Coordinates of C-alpha atoms and ligand atoms in Angstrom, one line a residue:
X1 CA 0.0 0.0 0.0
X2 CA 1.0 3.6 -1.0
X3 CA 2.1 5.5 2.0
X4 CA 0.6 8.6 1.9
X5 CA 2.8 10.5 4.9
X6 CA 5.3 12.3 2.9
X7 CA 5.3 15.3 0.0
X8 CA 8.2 16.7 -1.9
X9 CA 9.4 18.5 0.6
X10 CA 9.8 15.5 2.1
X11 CA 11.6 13.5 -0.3
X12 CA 13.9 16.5 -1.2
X13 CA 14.8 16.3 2.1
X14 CA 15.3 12.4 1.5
X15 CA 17.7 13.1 -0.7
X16 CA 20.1 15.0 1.6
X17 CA 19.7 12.5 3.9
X18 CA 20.6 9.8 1.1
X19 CA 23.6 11.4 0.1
X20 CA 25.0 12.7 3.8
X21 CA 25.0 8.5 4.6
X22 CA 26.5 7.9 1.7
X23 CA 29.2 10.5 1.9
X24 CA 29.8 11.1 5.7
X25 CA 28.8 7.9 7.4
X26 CA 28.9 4.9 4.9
X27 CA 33.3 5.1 5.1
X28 CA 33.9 5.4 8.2
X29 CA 30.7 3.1 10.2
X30 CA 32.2 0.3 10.5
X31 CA 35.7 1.3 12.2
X32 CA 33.4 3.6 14.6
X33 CA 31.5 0.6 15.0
X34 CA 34.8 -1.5 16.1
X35 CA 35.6 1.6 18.3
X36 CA 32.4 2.4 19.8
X37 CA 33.0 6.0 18.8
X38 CA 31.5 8.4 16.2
X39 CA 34.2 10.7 14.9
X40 CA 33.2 13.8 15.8
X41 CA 33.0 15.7 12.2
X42 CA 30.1 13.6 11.3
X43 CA 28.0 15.9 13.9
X44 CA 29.6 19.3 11.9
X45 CA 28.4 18.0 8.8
X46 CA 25.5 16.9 9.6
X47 CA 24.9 20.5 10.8
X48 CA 26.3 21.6 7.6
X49 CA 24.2 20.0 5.7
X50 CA 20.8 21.1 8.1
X51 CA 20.3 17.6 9.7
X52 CA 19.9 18.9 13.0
X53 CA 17.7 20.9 15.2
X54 CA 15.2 20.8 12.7
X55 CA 12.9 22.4 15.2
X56 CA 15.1 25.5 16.2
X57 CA 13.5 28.6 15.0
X58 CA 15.8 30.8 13.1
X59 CA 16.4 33.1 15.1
X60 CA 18.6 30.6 16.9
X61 CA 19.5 29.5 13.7
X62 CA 17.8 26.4 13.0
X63 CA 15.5 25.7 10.1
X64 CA 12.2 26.0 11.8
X65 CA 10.7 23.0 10.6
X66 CA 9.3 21.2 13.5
X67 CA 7.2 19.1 11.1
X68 CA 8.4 15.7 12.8
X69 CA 8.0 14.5 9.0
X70 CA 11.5 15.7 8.4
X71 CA 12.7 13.9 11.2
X72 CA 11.2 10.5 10.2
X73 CA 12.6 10.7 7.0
X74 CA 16.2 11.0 8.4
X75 CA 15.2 7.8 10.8
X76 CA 14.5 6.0 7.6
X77 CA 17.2 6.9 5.7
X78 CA 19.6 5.9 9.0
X79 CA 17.3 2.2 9.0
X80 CA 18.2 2.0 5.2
X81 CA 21.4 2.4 5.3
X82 CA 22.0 0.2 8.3
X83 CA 23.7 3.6 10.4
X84 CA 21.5 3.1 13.3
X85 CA 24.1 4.2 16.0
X86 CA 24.2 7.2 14.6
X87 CA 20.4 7.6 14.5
X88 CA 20.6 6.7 18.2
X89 CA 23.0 9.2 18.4
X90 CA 21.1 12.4 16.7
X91 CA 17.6 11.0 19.0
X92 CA 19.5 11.9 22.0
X93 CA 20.4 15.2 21.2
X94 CA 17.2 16.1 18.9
X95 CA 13.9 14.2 20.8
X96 CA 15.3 14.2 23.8
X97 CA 17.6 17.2 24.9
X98 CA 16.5 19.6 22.2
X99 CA 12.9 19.7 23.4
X100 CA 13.2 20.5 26.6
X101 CA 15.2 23.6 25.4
X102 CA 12.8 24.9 23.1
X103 CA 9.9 24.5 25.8
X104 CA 11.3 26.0 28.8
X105 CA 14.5 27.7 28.5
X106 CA 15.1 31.3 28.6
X107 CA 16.0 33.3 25.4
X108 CA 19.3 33.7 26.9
X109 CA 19.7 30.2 27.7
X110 CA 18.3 29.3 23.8
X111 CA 21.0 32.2 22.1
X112 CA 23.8 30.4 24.4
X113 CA 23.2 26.9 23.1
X114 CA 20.9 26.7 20.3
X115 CA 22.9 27.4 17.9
X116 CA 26.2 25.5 18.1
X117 CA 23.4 22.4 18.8
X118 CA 22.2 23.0 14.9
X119 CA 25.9 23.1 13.7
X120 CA 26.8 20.3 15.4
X121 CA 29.6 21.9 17.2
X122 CA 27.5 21.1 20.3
X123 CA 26.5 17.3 21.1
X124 CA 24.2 17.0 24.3
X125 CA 23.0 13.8 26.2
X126 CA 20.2 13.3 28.2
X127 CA 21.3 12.4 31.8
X128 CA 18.4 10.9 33.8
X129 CA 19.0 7.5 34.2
X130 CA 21.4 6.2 37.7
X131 CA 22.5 2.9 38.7
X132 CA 19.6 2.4 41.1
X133 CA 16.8 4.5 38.9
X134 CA 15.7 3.7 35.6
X135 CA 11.9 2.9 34.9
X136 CA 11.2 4.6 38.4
X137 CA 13.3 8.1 38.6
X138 CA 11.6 9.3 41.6
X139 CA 14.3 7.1 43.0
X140 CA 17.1 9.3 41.4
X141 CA 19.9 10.0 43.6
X142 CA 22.2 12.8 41.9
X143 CA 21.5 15.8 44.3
X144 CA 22.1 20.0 43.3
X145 CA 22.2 22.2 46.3
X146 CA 22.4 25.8 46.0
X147 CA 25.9 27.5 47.3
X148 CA 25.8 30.9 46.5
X149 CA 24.2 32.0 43.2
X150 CA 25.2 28.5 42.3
X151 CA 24.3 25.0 42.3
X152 CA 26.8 21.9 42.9
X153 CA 26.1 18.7 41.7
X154 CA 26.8 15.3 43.1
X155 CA 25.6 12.1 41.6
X156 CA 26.3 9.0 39.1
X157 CA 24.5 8.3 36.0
X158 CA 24.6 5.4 33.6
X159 CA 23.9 4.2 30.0
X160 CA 23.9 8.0 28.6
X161 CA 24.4 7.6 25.3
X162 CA 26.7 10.5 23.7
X163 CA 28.7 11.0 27.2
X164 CA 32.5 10.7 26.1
X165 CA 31.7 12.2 22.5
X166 CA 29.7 15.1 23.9
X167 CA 30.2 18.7 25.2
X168 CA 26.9 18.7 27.2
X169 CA 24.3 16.9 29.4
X170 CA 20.8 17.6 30.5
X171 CA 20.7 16.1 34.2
X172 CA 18.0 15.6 36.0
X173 CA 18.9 15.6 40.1
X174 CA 16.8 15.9 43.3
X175 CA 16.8 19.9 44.5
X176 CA 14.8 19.8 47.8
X177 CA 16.9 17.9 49.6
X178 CA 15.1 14.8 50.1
X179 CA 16.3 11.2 50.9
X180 CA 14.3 7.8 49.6
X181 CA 11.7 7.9 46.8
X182 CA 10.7 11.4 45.6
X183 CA 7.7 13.5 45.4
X184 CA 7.1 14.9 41.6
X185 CA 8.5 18.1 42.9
X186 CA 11.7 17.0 44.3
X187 CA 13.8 17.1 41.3
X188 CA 15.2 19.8 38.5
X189 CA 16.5 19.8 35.2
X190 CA 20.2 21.4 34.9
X191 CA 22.3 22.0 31.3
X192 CA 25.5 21.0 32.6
X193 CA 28.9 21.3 30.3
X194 CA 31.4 18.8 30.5
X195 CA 34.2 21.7 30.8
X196 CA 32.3 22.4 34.2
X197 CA 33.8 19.2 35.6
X198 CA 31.8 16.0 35.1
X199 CA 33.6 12.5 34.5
X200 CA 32.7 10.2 31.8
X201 CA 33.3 6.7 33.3
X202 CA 34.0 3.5 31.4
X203 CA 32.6 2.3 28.0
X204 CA 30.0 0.6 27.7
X205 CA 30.2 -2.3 26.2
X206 CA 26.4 -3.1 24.5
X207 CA 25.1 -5.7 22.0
X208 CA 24.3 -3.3 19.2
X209 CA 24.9 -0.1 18.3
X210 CA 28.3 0.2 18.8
X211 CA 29.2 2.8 17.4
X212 CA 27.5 5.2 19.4
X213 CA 29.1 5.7 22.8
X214 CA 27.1 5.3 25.7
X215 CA 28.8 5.4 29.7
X216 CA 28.5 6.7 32.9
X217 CA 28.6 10.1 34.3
X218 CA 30.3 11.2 37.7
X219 CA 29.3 14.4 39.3
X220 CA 31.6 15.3 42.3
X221 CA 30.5 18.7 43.9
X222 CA 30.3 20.3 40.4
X223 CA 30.0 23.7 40.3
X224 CA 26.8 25.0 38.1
X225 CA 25.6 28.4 37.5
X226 CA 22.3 29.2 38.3
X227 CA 21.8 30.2 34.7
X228 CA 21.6 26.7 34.0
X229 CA 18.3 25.6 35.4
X230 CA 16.0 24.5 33.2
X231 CA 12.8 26.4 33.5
X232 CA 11.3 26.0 37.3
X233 CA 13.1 24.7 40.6
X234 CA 11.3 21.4 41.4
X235 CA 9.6 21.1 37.8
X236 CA 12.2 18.5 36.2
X237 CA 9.7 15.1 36.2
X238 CA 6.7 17.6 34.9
X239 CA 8.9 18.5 32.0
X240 CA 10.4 15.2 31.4
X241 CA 6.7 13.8 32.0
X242 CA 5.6 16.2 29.4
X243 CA 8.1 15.5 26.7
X244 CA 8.2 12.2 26.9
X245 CA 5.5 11.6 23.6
X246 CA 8.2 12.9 21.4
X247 CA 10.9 10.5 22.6
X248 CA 8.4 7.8 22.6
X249 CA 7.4 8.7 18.5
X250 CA 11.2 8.4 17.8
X251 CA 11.6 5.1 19.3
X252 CA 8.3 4.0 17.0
X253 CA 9.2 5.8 14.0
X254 CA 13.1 4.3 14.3
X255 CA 10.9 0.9 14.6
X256 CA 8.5 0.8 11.6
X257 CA 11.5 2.3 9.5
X258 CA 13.9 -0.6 10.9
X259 CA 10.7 -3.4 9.9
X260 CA 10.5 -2.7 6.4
X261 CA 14.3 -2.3 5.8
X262 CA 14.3 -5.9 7.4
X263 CA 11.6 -6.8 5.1
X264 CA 13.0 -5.6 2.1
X265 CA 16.3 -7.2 2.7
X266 CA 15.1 -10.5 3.3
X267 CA 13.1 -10.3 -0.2
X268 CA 16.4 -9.4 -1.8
X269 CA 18.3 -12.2 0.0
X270 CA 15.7 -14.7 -0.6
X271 CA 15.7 -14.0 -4.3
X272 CA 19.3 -14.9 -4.8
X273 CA 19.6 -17.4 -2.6
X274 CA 19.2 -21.1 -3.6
X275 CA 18.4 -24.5 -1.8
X276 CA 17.4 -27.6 -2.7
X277 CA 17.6 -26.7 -6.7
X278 CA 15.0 -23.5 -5.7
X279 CA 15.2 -20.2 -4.6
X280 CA 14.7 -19.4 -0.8
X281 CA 11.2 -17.7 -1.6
X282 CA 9.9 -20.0 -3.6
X283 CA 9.6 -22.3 -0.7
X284 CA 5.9 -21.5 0.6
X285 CA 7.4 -21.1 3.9
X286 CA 9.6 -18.2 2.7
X287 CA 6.3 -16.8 1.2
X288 CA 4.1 -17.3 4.2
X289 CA 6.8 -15.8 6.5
X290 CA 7.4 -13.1 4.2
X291 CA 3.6 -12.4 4.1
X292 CA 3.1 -12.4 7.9
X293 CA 5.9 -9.7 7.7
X294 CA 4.6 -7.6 4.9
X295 CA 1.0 -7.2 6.7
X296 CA 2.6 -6.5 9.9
X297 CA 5.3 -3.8 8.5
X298 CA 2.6 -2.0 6.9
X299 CA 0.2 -2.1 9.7
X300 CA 3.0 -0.2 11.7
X301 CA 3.9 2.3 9.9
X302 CA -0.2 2.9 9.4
X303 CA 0.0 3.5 13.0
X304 CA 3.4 5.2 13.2
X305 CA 2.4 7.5 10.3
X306 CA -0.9 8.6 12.3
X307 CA 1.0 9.0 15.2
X308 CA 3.4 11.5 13.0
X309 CA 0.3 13.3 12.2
X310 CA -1.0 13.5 15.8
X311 CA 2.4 14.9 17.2
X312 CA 1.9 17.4 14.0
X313 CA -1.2 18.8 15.5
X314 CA -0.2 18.5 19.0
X315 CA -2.9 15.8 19.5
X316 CA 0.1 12.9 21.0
X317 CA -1.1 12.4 24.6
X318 CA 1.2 10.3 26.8
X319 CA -0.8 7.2 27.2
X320 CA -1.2 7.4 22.7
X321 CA 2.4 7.6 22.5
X322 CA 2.8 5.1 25.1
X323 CA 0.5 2.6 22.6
X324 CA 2.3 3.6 19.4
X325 CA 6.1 2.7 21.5
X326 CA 4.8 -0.5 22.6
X327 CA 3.5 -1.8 19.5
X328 CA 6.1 -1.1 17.4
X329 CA 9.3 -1.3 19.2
X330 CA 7.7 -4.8 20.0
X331 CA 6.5 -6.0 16.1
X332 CA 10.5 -5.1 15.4
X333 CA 11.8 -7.5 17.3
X334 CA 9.6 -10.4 15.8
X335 CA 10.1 -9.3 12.5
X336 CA 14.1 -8.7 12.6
X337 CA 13.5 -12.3 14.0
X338 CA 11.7 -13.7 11.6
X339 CA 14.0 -12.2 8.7
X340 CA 17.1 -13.0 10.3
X341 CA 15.6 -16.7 10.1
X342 CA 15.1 -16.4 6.0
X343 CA 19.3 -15.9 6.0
X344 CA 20.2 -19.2 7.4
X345 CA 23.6 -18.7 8.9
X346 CA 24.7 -15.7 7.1
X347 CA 22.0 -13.8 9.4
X348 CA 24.3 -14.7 12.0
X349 CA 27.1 -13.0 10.9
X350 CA 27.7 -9.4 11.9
X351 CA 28.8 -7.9 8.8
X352 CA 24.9 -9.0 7.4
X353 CA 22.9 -6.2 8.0
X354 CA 19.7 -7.8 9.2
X355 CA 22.2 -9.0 12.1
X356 CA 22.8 -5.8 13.1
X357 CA 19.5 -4.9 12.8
X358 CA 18.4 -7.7 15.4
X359 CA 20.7 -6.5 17.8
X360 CA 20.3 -2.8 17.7
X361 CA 16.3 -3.4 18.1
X362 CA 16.3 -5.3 21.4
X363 CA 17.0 -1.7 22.8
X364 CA 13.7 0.1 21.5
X365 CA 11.1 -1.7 24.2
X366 CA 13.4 -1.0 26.7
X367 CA 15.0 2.4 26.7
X368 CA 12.3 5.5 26.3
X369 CA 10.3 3.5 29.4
X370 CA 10.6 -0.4 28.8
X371 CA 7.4 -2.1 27.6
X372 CA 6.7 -2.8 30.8
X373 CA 6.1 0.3 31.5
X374 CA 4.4 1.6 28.8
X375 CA 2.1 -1.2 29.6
X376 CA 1.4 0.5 32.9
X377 CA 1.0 3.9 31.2
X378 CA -1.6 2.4 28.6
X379 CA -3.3 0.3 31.3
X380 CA -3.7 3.2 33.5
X381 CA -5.7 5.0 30.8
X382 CA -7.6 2.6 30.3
X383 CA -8.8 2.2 34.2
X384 CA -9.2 5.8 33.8
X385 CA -5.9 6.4 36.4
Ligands
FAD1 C1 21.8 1.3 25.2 C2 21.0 2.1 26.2 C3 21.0 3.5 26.0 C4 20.4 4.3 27.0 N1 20.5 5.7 26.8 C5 20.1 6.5 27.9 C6 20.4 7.8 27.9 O1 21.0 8.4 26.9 N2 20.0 8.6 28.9 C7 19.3 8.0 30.0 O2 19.0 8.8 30.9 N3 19.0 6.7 30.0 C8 19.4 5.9 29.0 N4 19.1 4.6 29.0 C9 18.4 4.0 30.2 C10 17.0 3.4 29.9 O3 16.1 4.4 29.7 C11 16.7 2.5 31.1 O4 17.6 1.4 31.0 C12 15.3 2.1 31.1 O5 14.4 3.2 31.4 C13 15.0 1.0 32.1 O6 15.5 1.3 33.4 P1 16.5 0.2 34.1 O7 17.5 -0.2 33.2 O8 16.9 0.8 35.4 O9 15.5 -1.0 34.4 P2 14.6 -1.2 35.7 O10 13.8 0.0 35.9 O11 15.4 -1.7 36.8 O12 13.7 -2.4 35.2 C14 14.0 -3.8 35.3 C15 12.8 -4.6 34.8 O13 11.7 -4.3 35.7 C16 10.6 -3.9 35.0 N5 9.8 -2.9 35.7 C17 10.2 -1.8 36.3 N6 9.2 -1.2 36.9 C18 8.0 -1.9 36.6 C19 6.7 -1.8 36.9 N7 6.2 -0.8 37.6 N8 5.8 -2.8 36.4 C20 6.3 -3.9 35.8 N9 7.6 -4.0 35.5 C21 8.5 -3.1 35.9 C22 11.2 -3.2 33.7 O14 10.2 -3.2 32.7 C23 12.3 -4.2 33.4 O15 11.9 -5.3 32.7 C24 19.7 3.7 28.1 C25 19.6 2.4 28.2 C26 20.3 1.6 27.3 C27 20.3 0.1 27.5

């Protein structure tokens, strides 16, 4: 079925993407892959070439096109090209710092970093996640207390993805000096700079997507203006709460795009590969898996598309967003399955693409809120909670 999501604005945009993976990422992916580091110019260019911050308004010197559209395109054209680390990589920064930004910070605070974010010259992580709090960050530990006209920051976080590679993180930490589980107006959000003192810890070592870096964070007593609050004292789950739909849509969208690149590359494969005197799809299994597939990849992107529409119009409530996560960061999984099953061994093998894809999708139903969770957001709705 024709999609009908996208116009030619769209596919212009496509284009760029196209050529900015074949030119910037395609020669160097695999060795940052064997690194488990990006090289840093690929953020410049992709600021060059207006890949980031699509939501910036100009005056900050982004392109002021928060049609989400634009980002969805880029997601495919990461899923197509099998560059999904450094899809990961641009979420981060662009659904999941970026927002927060452009909703509550100041106009100083927006001229200060806005702009060196759309150029690239600026690469943020999001910092909420600590050894002990994950699906449940009331339980967050990382403390700010005020000392003078500043704040100092004590804390750990782990698995923030961009933390050696970045200049930047936005940390969420408990301001009202509280011990145990927080209330929902115990904690705050603070852009911190590395050059203010933070400690990237180890690598981490993950399954997939290695070529985006992802570590721990060490906060000793460090020293953060008080121009670096985000928005409110005490507001810091309320805004994470609120823009958590958008990072939720990513991790859908980066789903359904990852499905039918799966799909597709199992037709291909199955086509030239022979058994038993045949092809591989012309065994009525092949078919009958490959139709399963089909249905299900184009049921998802119906869904993710509407949900692309919905964030459009500012209509993507939590528990909707919640729905369109679970569903499709959960199809993926099946279907990188299923399509790593068509390649026989060779889906085994790392330097196959559809292996990589298997491994970089086990992370969608868990980071962004695990299944689990979104279960509990949906479910809630439902009871009317
Ligand atoms: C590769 C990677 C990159 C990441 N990047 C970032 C990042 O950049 N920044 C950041 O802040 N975080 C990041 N995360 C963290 C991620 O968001 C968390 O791992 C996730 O939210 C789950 O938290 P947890 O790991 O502490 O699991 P836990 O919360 O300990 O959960 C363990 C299990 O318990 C289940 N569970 C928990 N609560 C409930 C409940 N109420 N009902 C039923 N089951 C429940 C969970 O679903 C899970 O199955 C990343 C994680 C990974 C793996």
């Amino acid at each position: 079925m024709k999609r009908n999501l996208y116009e030619e604005d769209h596919e212009l945009f496509r284009e760029v993407a196209s050529e900015f993976n074949v030119r910037e990422v395609a020669p160097d992916y695999e060795q940052w892959d064997r690194e488990h580091m990006m090289d840093r110019k690929v953020w410049t260019a992709a600021g060059e070439q207006g890949l980031l911050g699509l939501a910036v308004p100009e005056e900050f010197g982004g392109a002021e096109m928060p049609d989400y559209r634009f980002r969805a395109v880029l997601d495919e054209e990461f899923a197509k090209a099998n560059h999904l680390a450094v899809g990961l990589a641009f979420h981060l920064h662009d659904d999941m710092v970026l927002p927060h930004i452009l909703a509550y910070g100041t106009d100083e605070q927006k001229q200060r970093w806005l702009p060196d974010m759309v150029s690239g010259e600026r690469v943020t992580s999001i910092a909420m996640t600590e050894p002990g709090a994950g699906s449940d960050l009331r339980g967050v530990r990382t403390k700010a207390v005020q000392d003078g006209g500043d704040w100092l920051i004590s804390g750990q976080k782990t698995f923030i993805g961009n933390g050696i590679s970045g200049d930047a993180a936005l940390v969420l930490a408990r301001t009202d000096g509280s011990s145990g589980r927080g209330s929902s107006d115990s904690f705050s959000l603070f852009m911190v700079d590395k050059g203010e003192g933070y400690t990237p810890g180890r690598q981490l070592d993950k399954m997939g997507l290695r070529a985006s870096d992802t570590t721990e964070l060490f906060f000793d007593k460090v020293r953060v203006p008080a121009e670096n609050l985000i928005g409110g004292q005490g507001q810091g789950l309320r805004y994470a709460a609120e823009q958590l739909p958008q990072g939720r849509l990513a991790i859908a969208v980066a789903s359904s795009a990852v499905a039918r690149q799966a799909y597709d590359t199992a037709v291909a494969y199955t086509k030239e590969r022979n058994a038993f005197g045949e092809r591989v799809i012309d065994f009525q299994n092949t078919r009958f898996v490959l139709a399963d597939v089909l249905a299900e990849v184009e049921a998802t992107e119906s869904y993710v598309d509407n949900a692309i529409r919905a964030f459009n119009e500012g209509q993507l409530d939590t528990a909707s967003a919640a729905r369109v996560k679970l569903f499709a960061s959960e199809r993926v999984k099946s279907i990188t399955d299923r399509c790593l099953q068509l390649h026989g061994g060779y889906g085994y093998m790392l330097e196959y693409p559809i292996a990589q894809a298997f491994l970089a999708v086990r992370l969608l139903s868990i980071f962004g809120g695990t299944s689990e969770i979104m279960r509990d957001v949906v479910g809630r709705s439902i009871a009317g909670k």
